[in-house]
Coordinates of N, CA and C and ligand atoms in Angstrom, one line a residue:
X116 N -44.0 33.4 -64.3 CA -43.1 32.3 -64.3 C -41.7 32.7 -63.9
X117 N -41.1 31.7 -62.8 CA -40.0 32.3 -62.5 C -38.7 31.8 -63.1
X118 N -38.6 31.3 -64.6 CA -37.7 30.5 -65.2 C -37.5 32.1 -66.4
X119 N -36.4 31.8 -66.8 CA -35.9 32.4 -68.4 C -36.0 31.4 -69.3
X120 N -36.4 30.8 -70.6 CA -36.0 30.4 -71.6 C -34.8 31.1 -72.4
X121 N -34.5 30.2 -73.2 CA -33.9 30.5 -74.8 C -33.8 29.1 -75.2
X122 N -34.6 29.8 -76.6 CA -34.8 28.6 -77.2 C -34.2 28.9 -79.0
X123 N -34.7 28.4 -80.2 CA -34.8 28.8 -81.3 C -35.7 28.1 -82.1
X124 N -36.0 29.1 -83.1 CA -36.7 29.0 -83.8 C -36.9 27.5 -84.8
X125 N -35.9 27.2 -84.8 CA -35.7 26.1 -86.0 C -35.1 24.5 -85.4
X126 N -34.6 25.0 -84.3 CA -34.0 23.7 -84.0 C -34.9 23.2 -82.6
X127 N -34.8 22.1 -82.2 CA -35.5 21.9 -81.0 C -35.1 22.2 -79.7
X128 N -34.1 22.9 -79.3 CA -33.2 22.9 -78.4 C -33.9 23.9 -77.6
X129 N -33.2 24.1 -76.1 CA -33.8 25.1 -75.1 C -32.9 25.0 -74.0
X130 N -33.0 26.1 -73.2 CA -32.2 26.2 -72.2 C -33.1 27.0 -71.4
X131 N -33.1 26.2 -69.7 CA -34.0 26.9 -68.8 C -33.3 27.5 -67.7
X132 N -33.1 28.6 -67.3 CA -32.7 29.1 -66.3 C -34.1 29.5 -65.5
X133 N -33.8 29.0 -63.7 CA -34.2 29.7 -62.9 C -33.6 31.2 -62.7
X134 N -34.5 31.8 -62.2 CA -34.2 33.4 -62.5 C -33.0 33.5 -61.3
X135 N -33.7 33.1 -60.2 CA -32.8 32.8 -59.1 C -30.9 33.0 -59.3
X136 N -31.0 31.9 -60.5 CA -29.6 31.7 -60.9 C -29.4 32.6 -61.5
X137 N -29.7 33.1 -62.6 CA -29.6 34.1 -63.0 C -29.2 35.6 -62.2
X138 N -29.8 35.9 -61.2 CA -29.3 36.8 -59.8 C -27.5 35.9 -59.4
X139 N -27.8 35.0 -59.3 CA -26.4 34.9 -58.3 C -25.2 34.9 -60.2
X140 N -25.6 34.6 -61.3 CA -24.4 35.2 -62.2 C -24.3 36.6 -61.8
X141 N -25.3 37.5 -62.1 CA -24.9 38.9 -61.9 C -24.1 39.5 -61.2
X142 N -24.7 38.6 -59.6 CA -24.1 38.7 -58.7 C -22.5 38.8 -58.9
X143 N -21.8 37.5 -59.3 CA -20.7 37.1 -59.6 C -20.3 38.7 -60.1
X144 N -20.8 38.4 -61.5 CA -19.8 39.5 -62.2 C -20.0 40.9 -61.6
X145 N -20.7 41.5 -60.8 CA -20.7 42.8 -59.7 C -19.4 42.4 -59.1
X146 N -19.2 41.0 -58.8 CA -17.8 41.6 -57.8 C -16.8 41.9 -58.5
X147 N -16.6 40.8 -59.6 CA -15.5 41.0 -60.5 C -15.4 42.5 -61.0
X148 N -16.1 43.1 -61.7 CA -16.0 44.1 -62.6 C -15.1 45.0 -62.0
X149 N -14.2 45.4 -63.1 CA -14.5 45.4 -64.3 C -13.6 44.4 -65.1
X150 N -13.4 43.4 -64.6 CA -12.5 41.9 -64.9 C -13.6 41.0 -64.9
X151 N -13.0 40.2 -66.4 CA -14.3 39.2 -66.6 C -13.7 37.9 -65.8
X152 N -14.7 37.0 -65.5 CA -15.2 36.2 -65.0 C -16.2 35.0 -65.1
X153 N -16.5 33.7 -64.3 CA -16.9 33.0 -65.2 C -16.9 31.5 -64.4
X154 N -17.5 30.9 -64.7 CA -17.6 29.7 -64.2 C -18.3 28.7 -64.9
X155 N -19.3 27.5 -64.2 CA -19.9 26.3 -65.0 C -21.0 26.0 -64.6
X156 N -21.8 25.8 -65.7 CA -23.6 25.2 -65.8 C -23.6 24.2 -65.1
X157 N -24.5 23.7 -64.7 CA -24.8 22.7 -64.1 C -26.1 22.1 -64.0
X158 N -26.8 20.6 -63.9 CA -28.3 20.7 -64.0 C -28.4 19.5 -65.2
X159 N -29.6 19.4 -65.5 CA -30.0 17.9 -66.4 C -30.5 18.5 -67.4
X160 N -30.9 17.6 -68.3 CA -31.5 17.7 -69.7 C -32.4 16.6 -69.6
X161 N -33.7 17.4 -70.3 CA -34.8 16.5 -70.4 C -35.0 15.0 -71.1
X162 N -35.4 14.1 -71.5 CA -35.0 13.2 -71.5 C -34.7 12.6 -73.4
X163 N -35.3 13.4 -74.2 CA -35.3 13.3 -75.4 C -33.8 14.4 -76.1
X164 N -32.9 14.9 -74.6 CA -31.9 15.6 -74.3 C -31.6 16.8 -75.6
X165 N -33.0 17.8 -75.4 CA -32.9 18.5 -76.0 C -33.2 19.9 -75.0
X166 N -33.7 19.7 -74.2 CA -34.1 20.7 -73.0 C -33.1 20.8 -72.2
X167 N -32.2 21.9 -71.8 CA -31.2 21.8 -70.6 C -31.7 22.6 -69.8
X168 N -32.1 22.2 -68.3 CA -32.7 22.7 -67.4 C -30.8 23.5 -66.3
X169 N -30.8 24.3 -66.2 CA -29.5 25.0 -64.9 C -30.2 25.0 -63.8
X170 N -29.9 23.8 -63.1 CA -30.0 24.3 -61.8 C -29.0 24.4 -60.5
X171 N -28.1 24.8 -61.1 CA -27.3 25.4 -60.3 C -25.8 25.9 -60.8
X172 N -25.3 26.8 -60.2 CA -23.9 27.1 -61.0 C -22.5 27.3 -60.2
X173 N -21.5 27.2 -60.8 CA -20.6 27.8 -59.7 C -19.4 28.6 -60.3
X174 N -18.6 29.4 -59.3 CA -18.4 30.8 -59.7 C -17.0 30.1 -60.6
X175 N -16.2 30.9 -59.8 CA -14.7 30.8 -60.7 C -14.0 30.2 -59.8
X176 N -13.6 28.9 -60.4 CA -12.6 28.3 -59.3 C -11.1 28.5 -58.7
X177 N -10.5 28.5 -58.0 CA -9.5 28.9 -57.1 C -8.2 29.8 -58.0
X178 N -8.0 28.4 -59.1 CA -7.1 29.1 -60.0 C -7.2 29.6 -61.0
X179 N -8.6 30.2 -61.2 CA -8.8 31.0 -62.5 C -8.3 32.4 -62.4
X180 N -7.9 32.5 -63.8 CA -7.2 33.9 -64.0 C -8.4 35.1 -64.9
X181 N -8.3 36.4 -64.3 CA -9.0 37.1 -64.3 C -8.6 38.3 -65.3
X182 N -8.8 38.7 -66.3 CA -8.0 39.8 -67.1 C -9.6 41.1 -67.1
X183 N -9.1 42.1 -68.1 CA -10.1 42.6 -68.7 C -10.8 42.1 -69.3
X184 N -9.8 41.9 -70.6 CA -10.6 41.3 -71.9 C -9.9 39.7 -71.8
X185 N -9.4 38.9 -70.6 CA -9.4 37.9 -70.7 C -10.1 36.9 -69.6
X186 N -10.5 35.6 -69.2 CA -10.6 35.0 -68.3 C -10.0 33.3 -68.6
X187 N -9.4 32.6 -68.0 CA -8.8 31.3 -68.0 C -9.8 31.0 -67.0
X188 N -11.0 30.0 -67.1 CA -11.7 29.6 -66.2 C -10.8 28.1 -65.3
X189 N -10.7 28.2 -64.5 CA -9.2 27.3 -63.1 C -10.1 26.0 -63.5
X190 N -9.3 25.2 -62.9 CA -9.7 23.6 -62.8 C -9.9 23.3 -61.4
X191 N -9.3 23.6 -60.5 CA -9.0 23.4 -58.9 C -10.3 22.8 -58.4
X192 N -10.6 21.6 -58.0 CA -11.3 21.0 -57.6 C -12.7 20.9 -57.8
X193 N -13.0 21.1 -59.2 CA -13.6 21.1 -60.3 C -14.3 19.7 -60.4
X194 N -13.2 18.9 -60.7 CA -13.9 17.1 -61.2 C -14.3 16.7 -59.7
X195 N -13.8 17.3 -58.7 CA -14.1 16.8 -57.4 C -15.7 16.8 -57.2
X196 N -16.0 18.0 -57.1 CA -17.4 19.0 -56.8 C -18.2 18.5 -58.0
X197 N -17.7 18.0 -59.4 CA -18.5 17.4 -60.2 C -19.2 16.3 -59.9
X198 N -17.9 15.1 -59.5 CA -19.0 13.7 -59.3 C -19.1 14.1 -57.7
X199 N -19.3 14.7 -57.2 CA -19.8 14.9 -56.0 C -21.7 15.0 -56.1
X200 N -21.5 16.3 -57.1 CA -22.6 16.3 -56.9 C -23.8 15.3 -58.4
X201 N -22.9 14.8 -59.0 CA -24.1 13.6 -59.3 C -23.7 12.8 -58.6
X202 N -23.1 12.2 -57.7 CA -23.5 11.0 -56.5 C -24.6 11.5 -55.8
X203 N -24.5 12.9 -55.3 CA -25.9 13.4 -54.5 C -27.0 13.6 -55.1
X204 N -27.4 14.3 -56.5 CA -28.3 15.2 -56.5 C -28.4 14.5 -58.5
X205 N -27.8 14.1 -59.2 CA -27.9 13.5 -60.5 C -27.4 14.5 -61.7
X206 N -27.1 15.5 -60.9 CA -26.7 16.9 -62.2 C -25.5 16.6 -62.4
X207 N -25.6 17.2 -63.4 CA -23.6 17.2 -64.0 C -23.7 18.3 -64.9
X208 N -22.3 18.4 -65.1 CA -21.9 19.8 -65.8 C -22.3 19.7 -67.2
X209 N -23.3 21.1 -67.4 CA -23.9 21.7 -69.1 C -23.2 22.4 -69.8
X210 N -22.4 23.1 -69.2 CA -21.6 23.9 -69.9 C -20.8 25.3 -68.7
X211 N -20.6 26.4 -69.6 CA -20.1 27.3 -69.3 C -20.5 28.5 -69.2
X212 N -20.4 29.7 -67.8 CA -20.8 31.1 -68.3 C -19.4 31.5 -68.0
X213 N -19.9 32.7 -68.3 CA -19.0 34.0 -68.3 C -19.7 35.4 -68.5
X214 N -18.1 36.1 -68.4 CA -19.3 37.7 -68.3 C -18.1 38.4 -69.3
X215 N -18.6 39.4 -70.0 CA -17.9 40.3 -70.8 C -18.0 41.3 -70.3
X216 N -17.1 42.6 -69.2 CA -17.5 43.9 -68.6 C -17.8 45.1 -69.9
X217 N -18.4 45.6 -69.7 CA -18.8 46.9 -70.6 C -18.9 46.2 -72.4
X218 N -19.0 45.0 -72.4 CA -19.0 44.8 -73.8 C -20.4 43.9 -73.9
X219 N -20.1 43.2 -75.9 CA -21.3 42.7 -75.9 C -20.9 41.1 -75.4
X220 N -22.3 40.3 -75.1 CA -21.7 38.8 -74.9 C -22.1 38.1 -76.4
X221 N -20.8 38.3 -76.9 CA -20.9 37.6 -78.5 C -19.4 36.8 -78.4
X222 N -19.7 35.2 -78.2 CA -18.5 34.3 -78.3 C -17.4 35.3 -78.8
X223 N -16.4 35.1 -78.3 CA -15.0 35.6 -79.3 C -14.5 34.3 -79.6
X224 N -13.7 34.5 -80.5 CA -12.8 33.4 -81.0 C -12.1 32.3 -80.0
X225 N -11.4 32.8 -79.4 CA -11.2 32.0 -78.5 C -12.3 31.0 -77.5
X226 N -13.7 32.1 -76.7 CA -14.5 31.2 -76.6 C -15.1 30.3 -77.0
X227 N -15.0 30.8 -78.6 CA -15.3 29.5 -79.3 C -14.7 28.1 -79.5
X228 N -13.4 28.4 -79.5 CA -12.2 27.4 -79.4 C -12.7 26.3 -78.2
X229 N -12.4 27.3 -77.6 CA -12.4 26.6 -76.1 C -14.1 26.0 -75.7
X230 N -14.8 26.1 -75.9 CA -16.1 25.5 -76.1 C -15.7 24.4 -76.8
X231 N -15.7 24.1 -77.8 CA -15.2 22.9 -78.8 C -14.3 21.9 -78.4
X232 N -13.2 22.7 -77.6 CA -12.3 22.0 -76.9 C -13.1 21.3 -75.8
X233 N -14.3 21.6 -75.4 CA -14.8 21.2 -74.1 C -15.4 19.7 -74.8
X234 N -16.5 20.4 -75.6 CA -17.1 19.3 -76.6 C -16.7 18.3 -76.9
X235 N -14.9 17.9 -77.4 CA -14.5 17.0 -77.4 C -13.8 16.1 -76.6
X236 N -13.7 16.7 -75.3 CA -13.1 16.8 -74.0 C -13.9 15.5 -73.1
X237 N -13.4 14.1 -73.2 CA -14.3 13.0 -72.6 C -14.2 13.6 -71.2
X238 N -13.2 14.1 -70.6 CA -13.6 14.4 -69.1 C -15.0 14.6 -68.6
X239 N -15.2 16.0 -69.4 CA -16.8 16.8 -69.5 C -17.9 16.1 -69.7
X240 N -17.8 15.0 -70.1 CA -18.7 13.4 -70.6 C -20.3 15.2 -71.1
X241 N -19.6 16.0 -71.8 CA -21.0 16.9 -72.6 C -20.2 17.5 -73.7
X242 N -20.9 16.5 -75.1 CA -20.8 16.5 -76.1 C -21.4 17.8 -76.6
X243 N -22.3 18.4 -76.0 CA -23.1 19.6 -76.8 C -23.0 20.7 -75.7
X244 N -22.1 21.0 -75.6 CA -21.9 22.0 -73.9 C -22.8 23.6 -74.7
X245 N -23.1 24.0 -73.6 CA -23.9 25.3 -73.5 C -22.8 26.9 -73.3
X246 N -22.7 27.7 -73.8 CA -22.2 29.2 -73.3 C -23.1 30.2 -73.0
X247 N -23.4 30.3 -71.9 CA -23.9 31.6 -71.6 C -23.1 32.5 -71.0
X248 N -23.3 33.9 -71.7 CA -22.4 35.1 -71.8 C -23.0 36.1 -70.9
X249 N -22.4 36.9 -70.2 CA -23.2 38.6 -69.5 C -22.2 39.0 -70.1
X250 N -23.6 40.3 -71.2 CA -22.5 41.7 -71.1 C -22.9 42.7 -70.6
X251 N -21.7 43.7 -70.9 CA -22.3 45.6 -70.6 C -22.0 45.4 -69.4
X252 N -22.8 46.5 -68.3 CA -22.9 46.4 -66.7 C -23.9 46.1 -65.9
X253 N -23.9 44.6 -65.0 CA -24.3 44.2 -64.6 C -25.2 45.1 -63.2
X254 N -24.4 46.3 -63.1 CA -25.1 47.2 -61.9 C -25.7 48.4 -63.1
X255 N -26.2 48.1 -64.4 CA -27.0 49.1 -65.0 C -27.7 48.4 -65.8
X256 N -27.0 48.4 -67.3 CA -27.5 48.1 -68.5 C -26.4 46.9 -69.1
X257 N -27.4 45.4 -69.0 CA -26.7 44.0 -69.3 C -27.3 43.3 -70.0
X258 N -26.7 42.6 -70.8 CA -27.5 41.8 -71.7 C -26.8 40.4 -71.9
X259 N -27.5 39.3 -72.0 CA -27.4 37.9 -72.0 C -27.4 37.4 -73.6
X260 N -26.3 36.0 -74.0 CA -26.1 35.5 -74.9 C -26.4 34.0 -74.2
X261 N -27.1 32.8 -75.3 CA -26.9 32.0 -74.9 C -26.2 31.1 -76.1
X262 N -25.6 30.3 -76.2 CA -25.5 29.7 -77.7 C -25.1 28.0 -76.8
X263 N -25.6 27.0 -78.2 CA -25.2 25.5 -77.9 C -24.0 24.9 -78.8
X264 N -23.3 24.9 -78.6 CA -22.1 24.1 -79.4 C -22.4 22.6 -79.9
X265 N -22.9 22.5 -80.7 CA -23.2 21.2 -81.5 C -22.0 20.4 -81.7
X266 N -22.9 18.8 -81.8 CA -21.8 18.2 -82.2 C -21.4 18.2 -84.2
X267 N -20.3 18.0 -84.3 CA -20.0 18.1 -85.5 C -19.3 19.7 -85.4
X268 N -19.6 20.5 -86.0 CA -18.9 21.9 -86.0 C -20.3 23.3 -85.7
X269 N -21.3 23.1 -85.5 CA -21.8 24.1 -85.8 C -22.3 24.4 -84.2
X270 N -22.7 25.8 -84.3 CA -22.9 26.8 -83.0 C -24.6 27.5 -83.4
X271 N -25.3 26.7 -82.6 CA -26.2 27.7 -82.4 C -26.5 29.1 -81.6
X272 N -27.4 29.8 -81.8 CA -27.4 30.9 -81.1 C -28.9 30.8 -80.6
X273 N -29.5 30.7 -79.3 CA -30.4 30.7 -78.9 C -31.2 32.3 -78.6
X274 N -32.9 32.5 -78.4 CA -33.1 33.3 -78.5 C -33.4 33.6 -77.0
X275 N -33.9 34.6 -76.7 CA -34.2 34.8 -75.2 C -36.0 34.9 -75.0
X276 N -36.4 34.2 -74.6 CA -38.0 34.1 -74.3 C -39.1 35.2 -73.7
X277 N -39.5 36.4 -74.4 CA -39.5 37.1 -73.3 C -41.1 37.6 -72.9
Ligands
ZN1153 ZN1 -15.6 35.5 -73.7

């Protein structure tokens, strides 16, 4: 199968990455490193909207700012490229990745913030937005986080399918 899961144990929730996509994050963060980096999910949810399928993603936009241990993911023609592509193709934005260089991908505080921020955020019209995280090094030894930001306050942490 050429998909990743993560799913959990207890709640009904799931997230499907094509592997594909998965190659072009890596991708991303190889160029960046050792400065994190980061962009936005994209793709539908199945219809009982418990399944979030990614089918496609995009990198960091124009005016994002790049630190070590920081990343400001840009806005720069963001909402454009959004209802662009549900006028063409029906996807809209799931959420967020990013990459942690040489570390683990475990939300930090701030991600978390800022997730929540999104959650509440009518723009995003995604009440349950997605984080997936790369850590460590993307050209060795990396490892993937996924978690779902619920509504109300709580953060799941999804497992990886393997
Ligand atoms: Zn982070």
């Amino acid at each position: 199968m050429n998909k990743q899961v993560f799913y959990h144990d207890h709640f009904p929730y799931s997230v499907i990455f094509d592997k594909q996509i998965l190659l072009q994050v890596l991708q991303l963060c190889k160029e960046k490193m050792p400065l994190e980096t980061g962009g936005i999910l994209i793709g539908r949810y199945s219809e009982d909207g418990k399944k979030a399928n990614i089918q496609s993603i995009t990198g960091p936009p124009n005016d994002s700012k790049h630190g070590r241990y920081s990343f400001y993911r840009g806005v720069k023609d963001l909402s454009l490229q959004l209802s662009e592509l549900w006028t063409t193709t029906g996807e809209f934005y799931l959420g967020e990745w990013h990459f942690h260089p040489n570390s683990w991908p475990i939300p930090s505080p701030t991600d978390i913030k800022q997730m929540k921020k999104i959650a509440n955020d009518s723009k995003y019209h995604c009440p349950e937005p997605i984080l997936f995280i790369v850590g460590g090094d993307p050209n060795n030894q990396w490892f993937t986080s996924c978690h779902i930001f619920l509504k109300g306050d709580s953060v799941i942490k999804l497992v990886e399918d393997s």
